[in-house]
mmCIF file of C-alpha atoms in Angstrom:
data_model
loop_
_atom_site.group_PDB
_atom_site.id
_atom_site.type_symbol
_atom_site.label_atom_id
_atom_site.label_comp_id
_atom_site.label_asym_id
_atom_site.label_seq_id
_atom_site.Cartn_x
_atom_site.Cartn_y
_atom_site.Cartn_z
ATOM 1 C CA MET A 1304 108.863 88.778 134.214
ATOM 2 C CA VAL A 1305 106.035 86.709 133.048
ATOM 3 C CA ASN A 1306 105.848 86.028 129.443
ATOM 4 C CA ASN A 1307 108.982 87.373 128.319
ATOM 5 C CA TYR A 1308 111.221 86.328 125.521
ATOM 6 C CA ASP A 1309 113.831 88.564 125.755
ATOM 7 C CA ARG A 1310 116.495 84.837 126.749
ATOM 8 C CA ILE A 1311 115.315 82.916 123.433
ATOM 9 C CA ALA A 1312 114.943 86.785 120.887
ATOM 10 C CA LYS A 1313 117.376 86.093 118.734
ATOM 11 C CA TYR A 1314 116.530 82.001 118.059
ATOM 12 C CA TYR A 1315 113.114 83.241 117.994
ATOM 13 C CA ASP A 1316 112.668 83.447 114.150
ATOM 14 C CA PHE A 1317 114.876 79.635 114.001
ATOM 15 C CA LEU A 1318 112.526 78.446 115.656
ATOM 16 C CA SER A 1319 110.054 79.145 114.645
ATOM 17 C CA ARG A 1320 110.180 78.248 110.969
ATOM 18 C CA THR A 1321 112.479 74.779 112.107
ATOM 19 C CA VAL A 1322 108.773 73.537 113.916
ATOM 20 C CA PHE A 1323 106.224 75.274 112.010
ATOM 21 C CA PHE A 1324 108.235 76.236 108.065
ATOM 22 C CA LYS A 1325 106.372 79.055 106.728
ATOM 23 C CA ALA A 1326 103.000 78.244 108.826
ATOM 24 C CA GLN A 1327 103.555 81.683 111.226
ATOM 25 C CA VAL A 1328 105.100 83.607 108.649
ATOM 26 C CA ASN A 1329 102.298 82.965 105.984
ATOM 27 C CA ALA A 1330 99.449 83.230 108.909
ATOM 28 C CA GLN A 1331 100.429 87.078 109.165
ATOM 29 C CA THR A 1332 101.673 88.050 106.043
ATOM 30 C CA GLU A 1333 98.328 86.923 103.878
ATOM 31 C CA GLN A 1334 96.612 89.230 105.836
ATOM 32 C CA LEU A 1335 98.324 92.042 105.201
ATOM 33 C CA PRO A 1336 96.973 93.323 102.354
ATOM 34 C CA PHE A 1337 93.663 93.779 104.583
ATOM 35 C CA ILE A 1338 95.156 96.666 105.590
ATOM 36 C CA PRO A 1339 93.725 100.184 104.277
ATOM 37 C CA PRO A 1340 96.315 102.631 102.900
ATOM 38 C CA GLY A 1341 96.987 105.593 105.679
ATOM 39 C CA SER A 1342 95.987 103.162 108.625
ATOM 40 C CA LYS A 1343 96.636 103.954 112.298
ATOM 41 C CA ILE A 1344 98.307 100.700 113.335
ATOM 42 C CA LEU A 1345 98.182 98.977 116.727
ATOM 43 C CA ILE A 1346 100.998 95.428 117.099
ATOM 44 C CA VAL A 1347 100.754 93.824 119.896
ATOM 45 C CA GLY A 1348 103.492 90.943 120.698
ATOM 46 C CA GLY A 1349 105.169 91.812 117.280
ATOM 47 C CA GLY A 1350 108.460 89.725 118.863
ATOM 48 C CA THR A 1351 111.820 90.423 116.440
ATOM 49 C CA GLY A 1352 109.707 93.096 113.940
ATOM 50 C CA TRP A 1353 110.108 91.281 110.719
ATOM 51 C CA ILE A 1354 106.251 91.547 110.110
ATOM 52 C CA LEU A 1355 107.807 95.762 109.604
ATOM 53 C CA SER A 1356 109.543 94.983 107.009
ATOM 54 C CA LYS A 1357 106.377 92.721 105.089
ATOM 55 C CA ILE A 1358 103.645 95.461 106.137
ATOM 56 C CA ALA A 1359 106.031 98.185 104.616
ATOM 57 C CA GLU A 1360 106.657 96.526 101.094
ATOM 58 C CA LEU A 1361 103.297 96.796 100.392
ATOM 59 C CA GLN A 1362 102.227 100.495 101.944
ATOM 60 C CA PRO A 1363 106.048 101.924 102.565
ATOM 61 C CA LYS A 1364 104.743 105.048 103.696
ATOM 62 C CA GLY A 1365 101.688 106.638 105.318
ATOM 63 C CA LEU A 1366 100.907 104.403 108.048
ATOM 64 C CA ARG A 1367 101.576 105.514 111.866
ATOM 65 C CA ILE A 1368 101.952 102.081 113.421
ATOM 66 C CA THR A 1369 102.446 101.203 117.072
ATOM 67 C CA TYR A 1370 104.420 98.440 118.223
ATOM 68 C CA ILE A 1371 103.975 97.437 121.440
ATOM 69 C CA GLU A 1372 106.320 94.174 122.835
ATOM 70 C CA ILE A 1373 107.591 92.695 126.474
ATOM 71 C CA SER A 1374 110.454 92.280 125.783
ATOM 72 C CA SER A 1375 113.657 94.602 125.567
ATOM 73 C CA GLU A 1376 115.606 92.374 122.931
ATOM 74 C CA MET A 1377 112.884 92.091 120.287
ATOM 75 C CA ILE A 1378 112.276 95.690 120.500
ATOM 76 C CA ALA A 1379 115.811 95.795 120.042
ATOM 77 C CA LEU A 1380 115.551 93.820 116.161
ATOM 78 C CA ALA A 1381 112.228 95.097 115.758
ATOM 79 C CA ARG A 1382 114.383 98.563 115.752
ATOM 80 C CA LYS A 1383 116.167 97.508 113.289
ATOM 81 C CA ARG A 1384 113.782 96.665 111.077
ATOM 82 C CA ASP A 1385 113.154 98.669 107.653
ATOM 83 C CA ILE A 1386 109.741 100.436 107.317
ATOM 84 C CA LYS A 1387 110.147 102.470 104.482
ATOM 85 C CA GLU A 1388 108.819 106.219 105.695
ATOM 86 C CA ASN A 1389 105.690 104.896 107.201
ATOM 87 C CA SER A 1390 105.987 105.979 111.336
ATOM 88 C CA ILE A 1391 106.571 104.095 113.923
ATOM 89 C CA GLU A 1392 106.415 104.556 117.868
ATOM 90 C CA LEU A 1393 108.577 101.587 119.431
ATOM 91 C CA ILE A 1394 106.579 100.788 123.157
ATOM 92 C CA ASN A 1395 108.343 98.048 125.689
ATOM 93 C CA THR A 1396 105.930 97.180 127.855
ATOM 94 C CA SER A 1397 103.298 94.812 128.358
ATOM 95 C CA ILE A 1398 99.462 95.091 126.560
ATOM 96 C CA GLU A 1399 97.838 95.046 130.548
ATOM 97 C CA ASP A 1400 100.606 97.752 130.917
ATOM 98 C CA TYR A 1401 99.084 100.049 128.079
ATOM 99 C CA HIS A 1402 97.479 102.945 128.846
ATOM 100 C CA THR A 1403 96.613 105.331 125.495
ATOM 101 C CA LYS A 1404 93.291 107.169 124.836
ATOM 102 C CA LYS A 1405 94.115 106.779 121.623
ATOM 103 C CA THR A 1406 92.305 104.768 118.849
ATOM 104 C CA PHE A 1407 93.781 102.732 115.691
ATOM 105 C CA ASP A 1408 91.958 101.392 112.780
ATOM 106 C CA VAL A 1409 93.654 98.067 112.713
ATOM 107 C CA ILE A 1410 94.888 96.208 115.381
ATOM 108 C CA LEU A 1411 97.551 93.248 114.487
ATOM 109 C CA THR A 1412 97.720 90.245 117.914
ATOM 110 C CA ALA A 1413 99.712 87.474 116.061
ATOM 111 C CA PHE A 1414 100.616 84.394 118.701
ATOM 112 C CA LEU A 1415 100.190 86.726 121.613
ATOM 113 C CA PHE A 1416 96.348 85.210 123.371
ATOM 114 C CA ASP A 1417 98.588 81.304 124.017
ATOM 115 C CA ASN A 1418 100.926 82.895 126.247
ATOM 116 C CA PHE A 1419 98.010 83.927 128.538
ATOM 117 C CA GLY A 1420 95.505 82.316 130.738
ATOM 118 C CA ARG A 1421 92.165 82.950 130.641
ATOM 119 C CA GLU A 1422 91.298 85.479 132.901
ATOM 120 C CA LYS A 1423 94.128 87.551 131.570
ATOM 121 C CA ALA A 1424 93.582 87.095 127.181
ATOM 122 C CA GLU A 1425 89.459 87.421 128.473
ATOM 123 C CA LEU A 1426 90.961 91.330 129.823
ATOM 124 C CA VAL A 1427 93.802 92.196 127.027
ATOM 125 C CA PHE A 1428 91.243 91.260 124.823
ATOM 126 C CA HIS A 1429 88.087 93.923 126.085
ATOM 127 C CA LYS A 1430 91.370 96.481 126.319
ATOM 128 C CA LEU A 1431 92.011 96.063 122.057
ATOM 129 C CA HIS A 1432 88.465 95.484 121.797
ATOM 130 C CA ASN A 1433 87.782 99.006 123.141
ATOM 131 C CA LEU A 1434 91.456 100.463 121.763
ATOM 132 C CA LEU A 1435 89.578 99.654 117.900
ATOM 133 C CA LYS A 1436 87.624 102.141 115.818
ATOM 134 C CA ALA A 1437 84.112 100.658 114.622
ATOM 135 C CA GLU A 1438 84.404 99.422 111.071
ATOM 136 C CA GLY A 1439 88.293 98.654 112.185
ATOM 137 C CA LEU A 1440 89.918 95.284 111.324
ATOM 138 C CA TRP A 1441 92.056 93.057 113.651
ATOM 139 C CA LEU A 1442 94.080 91.185 111.825
ATOM 140 C CA PHE A 1443 94.119 87.492 114.527
ATOM 141 C CA SER A 1444 96.334 84.676 114.349
ATOM 142 C CA ASP A 1445 97.079 81.489 116.651
ATOM 143 C CA PHE A 1446 97.715 78.140 116.928
ATOM 144 C CA SER A 1447 94.077 76.487 117.180
ATOM 145 C CA TYR A 1448 93.063 73.540 118.794
ATOM 146 C CA GLN A 1449 89.277 72.370 120.245
ATOM 147 C CA PRO A 1450 89.996 69.195 123.145
ATOM 148 C CA LYS A 1451 86.374 67.714 121.382
ATOM 149 C CA ILE A 1452 87.732 67.630 117.692
ATOM 150 C CA GLY A 1453 91.223 68.171 117.708
ATOM 151 C CA LYS A 1454 94.204 65.479 117.172
ATOM 152 C CA ILE A 1455 96.032 63.919 119.597
ATOM 153 C CA TRP A 1456 99.386 65.161 117.476
ATOM 154 C CA GLN A 1457 98.069 69.487 118.210
ATOM 155 C CA TYR A 1458 97.410 68.451 122.262
ATOM 156 C CA MET A 1459 100.911 66.820 122.792
ATOM 157 C CA MET A 1460 102.751 69.623 120.181
ATOM 158 C CA LEU A 1461 100.795 72.182 122.533
ATOM 159 C CA LYS A 1462 102.245 70.521 125.800
ATOM 160 C CA ILE A 1463 105.368 70.230 124.416
ATOM 161 C CA MET A 1464 105.582 74.007 123.635
ATOM 162 C CA TYR A 1465 103.777 75.412 127.101
ATOM 163 C CA PHE A 1466 106.077 73.988 129.016
ATOM 164 C CA PHE A 1467 109.212 74.806 126.960
ATOM 165 C CA PHE A 1468 107.983 78.171 126.819
ATOM 166 C CA ARG A 1469 107.304 78.227 130.704
ATOM 167 C CA MET A 1470 111.126 76.796 131.282
ATOM 168 C CA ILE A 1471 112.446 79.551 129.081
ATOM 169 C CA SER A 1472 110.452 82.804 129.276
ATOM 170 C CA ASN A 1473 108.199 82.000 132.319
ATOM 171 C CA VAL A 1474 104.821 81.723 129.672
ATOM 172 C CA GLU A 1475 102.107 81.637 132.363
ATOM 173 C CA ALA A 1476 98.857 80.021 130.236
ATOM 174 C CA ARG A 1477 98.600 76.415 130.781
ATOM 175 C CA GLU A 1478 96.168 75.666 128.197
ATOM 176 C CA LEU A 1479 95.068 77.414 125.099
ATOM 177 C CA PRO A 1480 92.341 80.170 125.166
ATOM 178 C CA ASP A 1481 88.998 80.231 123.049
ATOM 179 C CA ILE A 1482 89.468 83.456 121.935
ATOM 180 C CA GLY A 1483 86.493 82.796 118.863
ATOM 181 C CA VAL A 1484 83.721 83.308 121.799
ATOM 182 C CA TYR A 1485 84.768 86.555 122.481
ATOM 183 C CA PHE A 1486 84.554 88.113 118.674
ATOM 184 C CA LYS A 1487 81.391 86.270 118.725
ATOM 185 C CA LYS A 1488 80.076 87.823 121.739
ATOM 186 C CA ASN A 1489 80.819 91.477 120.409
ATOM 187 C CA LYS A 1490 79.227 90.355 116.963
ATOM 188 C CA TYR A 1491 82.817 90.402 114.607
ATOM 189 C CA LYS A 1492 82.773 89.557 111.019
ATOM 190 C CA LYS A 1493 85.071 87.112 109.534
ATOM 191 C CA MET A 1494 85.792 89.330 106.456
ATOM 192 C CA PHE A 1495 89.001 86.271 105.909
ATOM 193 C CA ARG A 1496 89.997 83.381 107.704
ATOM 194 C CA LYS A 1497 92.106 80.697 106.107
ATOM 195 C CA ARG A 1498 94.266 77.491 108.250
ATOM 196 C CA TYR A 1499 97.910 76.943 108.139
ATOM 197 C CA TYR A 1500 99.552 73.767 109.279
ATOM 198 C CA LYS A 1501 96.936 71.097 109.056
ATOM 199 C CA ASN A 1502 94.479 73.790 111.037
ATOM 200 C CA PHE A 1503 96.918 73.528 114.261
ATOM 201 C CA ILE A 1504 97.366 77.483 113.179
ATOM 202 C CA LYS A 1505 94.566 79.772 111.875
ATOM 203 C CA ALA A 1506 95.004 83.147 110.652
ATOM 204 C CA THR A 1507 91.001 85.147 110.542
ATOM 205 C CA VAL A 1508 90.419 88.974 109.797
ATOM 206 C CA TYR A 1509 88.240 90.367 112.196
ATOM 207 C CA GLN A 1510 86.342 93.550 111.708
ATOM 208 C CA LYS A 1511 84.168 95.373 114.637
ATOM 209 C CA THR A 1512 80.507 96.103 113.684
ATOM 210 C CA SER A 1513 79.128 99.498 115.354
ATOM 211 C CA LEU A 1514 76.700 98.036 117.640
#
């Protein structure tokens, strides 16, 4: 199965913090104050679920969370997190195979799109775009690299990462897709942006506009 992190689920957070220190953690947690009280939240590719406890620290009740994760091992770890009095639906599937008539106030995708080739990245973007309510917020964080102005160490790190995760988790991507173009085409507003790890990681809070 592509893009499945079952084999390293128990070690994923440790590996992330060993390589990137707290950059990936900070990129996600500094977005969380934007979540409105009482929101319906869709988290896609949430991994071990540590973000659930961080959300609950800020908002211990009133949130309705749908949590999509392809790795059953990750889901098992996420199930153990303290979500306080919030409600959660844990769904063990890929976002491509997830179907619902619900719409959401907030979508959270952290280091998700770097798993996809360009065509699938575009399909997943539009699927999530259609699940987000008008004026809803999209909390987006991922690696950032622009070939013409990026640093050689960023290029090399991406190559090493893709090789490693292709071997371990059958990640389908070979290069980083530019998701920013889809946000731009669909007229999203940037509410917040911050870069981490010497500009290699970027976090943006987008708001969907009413077209």
